[in-house]
Coordinates of N, CA and C in Angstrom, one line a residue:
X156 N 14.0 37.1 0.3 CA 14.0 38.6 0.1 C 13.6 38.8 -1.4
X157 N 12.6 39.6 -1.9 CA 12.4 40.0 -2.8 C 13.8 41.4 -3.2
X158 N 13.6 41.2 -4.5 CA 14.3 42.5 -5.4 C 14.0 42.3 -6.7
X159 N 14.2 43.9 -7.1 CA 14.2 44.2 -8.8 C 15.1 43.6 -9.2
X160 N 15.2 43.8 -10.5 CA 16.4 43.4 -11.2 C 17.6 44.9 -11.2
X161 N 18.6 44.6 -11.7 CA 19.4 46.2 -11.6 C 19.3 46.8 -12.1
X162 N 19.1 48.0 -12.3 CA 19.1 48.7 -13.0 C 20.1 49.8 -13.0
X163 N 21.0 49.6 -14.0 CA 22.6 50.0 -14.3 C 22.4 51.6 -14.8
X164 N 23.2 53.0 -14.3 CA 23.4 54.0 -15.0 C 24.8 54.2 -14.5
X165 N 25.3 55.6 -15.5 CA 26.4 56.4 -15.6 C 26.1 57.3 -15.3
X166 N 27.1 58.6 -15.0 CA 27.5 59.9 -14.7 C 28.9 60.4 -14.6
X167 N 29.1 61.3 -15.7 CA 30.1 62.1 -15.4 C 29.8 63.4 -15.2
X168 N 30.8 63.7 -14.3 CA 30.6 65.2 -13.7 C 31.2 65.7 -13.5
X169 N 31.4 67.2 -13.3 CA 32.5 68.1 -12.5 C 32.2 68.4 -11.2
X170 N 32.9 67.8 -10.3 CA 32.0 68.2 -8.9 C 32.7 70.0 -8.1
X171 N 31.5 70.1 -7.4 CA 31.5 71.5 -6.7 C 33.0 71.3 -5.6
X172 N 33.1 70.1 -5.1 CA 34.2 70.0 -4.3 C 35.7 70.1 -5.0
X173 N 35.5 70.0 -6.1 CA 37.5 69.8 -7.3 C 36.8 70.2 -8.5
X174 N 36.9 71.8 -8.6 CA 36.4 72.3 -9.7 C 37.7 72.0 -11.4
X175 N 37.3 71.8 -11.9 CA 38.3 71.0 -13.3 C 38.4 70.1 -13.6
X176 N 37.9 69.2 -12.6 CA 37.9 67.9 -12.8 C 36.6 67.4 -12.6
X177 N 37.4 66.2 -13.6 CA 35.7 65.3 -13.8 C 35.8 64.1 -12.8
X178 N 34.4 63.6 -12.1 CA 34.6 62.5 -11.9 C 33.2 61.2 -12.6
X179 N 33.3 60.2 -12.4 CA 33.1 59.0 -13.1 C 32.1 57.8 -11.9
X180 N 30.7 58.2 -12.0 CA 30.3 57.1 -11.2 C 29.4 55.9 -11.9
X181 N 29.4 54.8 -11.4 CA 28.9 53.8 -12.2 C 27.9 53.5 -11.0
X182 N 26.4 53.3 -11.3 CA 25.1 53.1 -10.0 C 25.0 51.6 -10.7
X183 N 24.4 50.9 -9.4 CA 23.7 49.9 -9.4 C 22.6 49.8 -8.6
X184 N 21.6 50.1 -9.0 CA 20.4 50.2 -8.3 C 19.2 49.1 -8.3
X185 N 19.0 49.0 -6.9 CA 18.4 47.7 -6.6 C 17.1 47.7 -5.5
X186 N 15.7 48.0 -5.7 CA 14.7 47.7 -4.8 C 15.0 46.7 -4.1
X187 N 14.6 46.3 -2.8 CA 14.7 45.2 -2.0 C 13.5 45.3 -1.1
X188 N 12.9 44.1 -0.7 CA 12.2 43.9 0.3 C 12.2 42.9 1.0
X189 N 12.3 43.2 2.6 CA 12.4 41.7 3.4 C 10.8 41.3 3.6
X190 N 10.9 40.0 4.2 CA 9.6 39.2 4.2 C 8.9 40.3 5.0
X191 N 7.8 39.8 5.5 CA 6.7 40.9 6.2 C 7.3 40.7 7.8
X192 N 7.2 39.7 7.8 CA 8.0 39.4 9.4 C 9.3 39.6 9.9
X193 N 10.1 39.7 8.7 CA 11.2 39.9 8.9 C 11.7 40.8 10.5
X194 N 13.1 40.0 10.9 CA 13.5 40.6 12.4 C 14.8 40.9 11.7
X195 N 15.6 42.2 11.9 CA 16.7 42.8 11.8 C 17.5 43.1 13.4
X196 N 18.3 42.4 13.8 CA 18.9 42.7 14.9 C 19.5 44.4 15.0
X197 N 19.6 44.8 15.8 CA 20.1 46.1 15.4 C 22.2 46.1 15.8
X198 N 22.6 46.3 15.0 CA 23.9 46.5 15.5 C 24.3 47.3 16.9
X199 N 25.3 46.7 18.0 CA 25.3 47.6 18.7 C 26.0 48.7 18.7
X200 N 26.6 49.3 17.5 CA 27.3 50.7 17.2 C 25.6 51.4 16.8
X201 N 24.7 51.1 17.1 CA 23.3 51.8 16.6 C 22.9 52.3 17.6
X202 N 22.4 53.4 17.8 CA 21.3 53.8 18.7 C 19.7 53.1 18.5
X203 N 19.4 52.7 17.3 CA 18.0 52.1 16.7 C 18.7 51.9 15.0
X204 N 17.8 51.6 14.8 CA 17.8 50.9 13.1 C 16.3 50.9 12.8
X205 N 16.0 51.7 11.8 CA 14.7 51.6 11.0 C 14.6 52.1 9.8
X206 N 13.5 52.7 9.3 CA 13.5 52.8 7.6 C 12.8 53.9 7.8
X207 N 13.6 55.0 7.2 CA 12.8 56.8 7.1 C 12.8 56.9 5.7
X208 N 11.9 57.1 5.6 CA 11.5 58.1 4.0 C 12.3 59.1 3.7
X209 N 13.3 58.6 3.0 CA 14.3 60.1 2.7 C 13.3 61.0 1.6
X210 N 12.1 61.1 1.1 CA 10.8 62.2 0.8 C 11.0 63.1 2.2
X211 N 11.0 62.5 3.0 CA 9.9 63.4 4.2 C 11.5 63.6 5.1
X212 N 12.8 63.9 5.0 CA 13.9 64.2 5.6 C 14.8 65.3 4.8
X213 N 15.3 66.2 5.7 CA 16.2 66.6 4.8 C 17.8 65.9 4.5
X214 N 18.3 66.2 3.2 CA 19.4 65.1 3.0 C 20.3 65.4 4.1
X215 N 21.2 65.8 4.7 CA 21.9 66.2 5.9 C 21.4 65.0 7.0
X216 N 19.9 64.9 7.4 CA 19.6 63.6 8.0 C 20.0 62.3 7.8
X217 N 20.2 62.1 6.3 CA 20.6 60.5 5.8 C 21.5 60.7 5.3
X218 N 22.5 61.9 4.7 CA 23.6 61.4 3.7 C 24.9 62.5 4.2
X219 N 25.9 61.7 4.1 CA 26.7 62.8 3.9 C 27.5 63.1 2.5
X220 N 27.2 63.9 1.8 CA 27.6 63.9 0.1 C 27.6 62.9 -0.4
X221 N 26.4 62.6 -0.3 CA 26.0 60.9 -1.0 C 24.2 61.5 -1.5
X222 N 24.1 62.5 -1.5 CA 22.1 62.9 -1.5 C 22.3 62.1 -3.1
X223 N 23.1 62.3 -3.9 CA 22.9 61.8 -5.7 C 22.4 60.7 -5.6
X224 N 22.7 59.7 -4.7 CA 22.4 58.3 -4.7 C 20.8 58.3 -4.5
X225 N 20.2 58.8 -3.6 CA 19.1 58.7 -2.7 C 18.5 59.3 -4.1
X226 N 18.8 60.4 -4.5 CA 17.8 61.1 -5.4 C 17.8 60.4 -6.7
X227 N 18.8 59.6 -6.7 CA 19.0 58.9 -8.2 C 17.7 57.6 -8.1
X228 N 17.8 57.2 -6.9 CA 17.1 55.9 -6.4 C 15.7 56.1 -6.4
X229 N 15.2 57.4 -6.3 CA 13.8 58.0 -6.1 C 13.5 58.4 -7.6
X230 N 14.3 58.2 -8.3 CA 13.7 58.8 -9.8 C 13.3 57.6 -10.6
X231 N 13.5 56.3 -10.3 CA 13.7 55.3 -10.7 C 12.1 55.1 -11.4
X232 N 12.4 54.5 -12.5 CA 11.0 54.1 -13.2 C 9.8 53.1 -12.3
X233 N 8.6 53.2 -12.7 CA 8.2 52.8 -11.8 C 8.0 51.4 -12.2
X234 N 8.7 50.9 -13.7 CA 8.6 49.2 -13.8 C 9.5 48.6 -13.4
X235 N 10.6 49.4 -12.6 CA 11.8 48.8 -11.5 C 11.2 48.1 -10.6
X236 N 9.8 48.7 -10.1 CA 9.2 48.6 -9.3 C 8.7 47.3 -9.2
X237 N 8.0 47.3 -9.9 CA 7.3 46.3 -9.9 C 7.9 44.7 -10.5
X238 N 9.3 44.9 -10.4 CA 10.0 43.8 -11.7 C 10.5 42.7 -10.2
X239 N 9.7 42.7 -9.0 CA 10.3 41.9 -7.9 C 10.3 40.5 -8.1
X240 N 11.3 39.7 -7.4 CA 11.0 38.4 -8.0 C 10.4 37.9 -6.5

């Protein structure tokens, strides 16, 4: 399997859900790619298993109060990108 190397950020926030308080997240973000052939069994708690472009979904499709992650992951520089080993 190919991947970037990590690329480490912070965030503090006051979230909409517990207004006065702050919370504290630490990302580890990480490209990955399986080989070209690669075979993923699909777990049987799955109906299917595949890869959607969370671009072309709305977040409610992939996340549940988790969209920061997805959006954090999509803003990523594009020499994350290319830093695969």
């Amino acid at each position: 399997m190919a991947y970037s190397e990590p690329r480490v950020e912070v965030d503090l926030y006051e979230p909409k859900r517990f207004p006065g308080r702050l919370h504290y997240d630490v990302w580890f973000l990480v490209d990955a790619t399986l080989p070209p052939r690669a075979r993923i069994p699909v777990p049987p708690w799955y109906a299917h298993l595949e890869w959607q472009d969370p671009r072309t979904l709305p977040a409610p499709a992939y996340a549940r109060s988790h969209e920061d992650v997805v959006s954090r992951w999509l803003q990523r520089p594009s020499a994350s990108r290319k830093g695969s080993r």
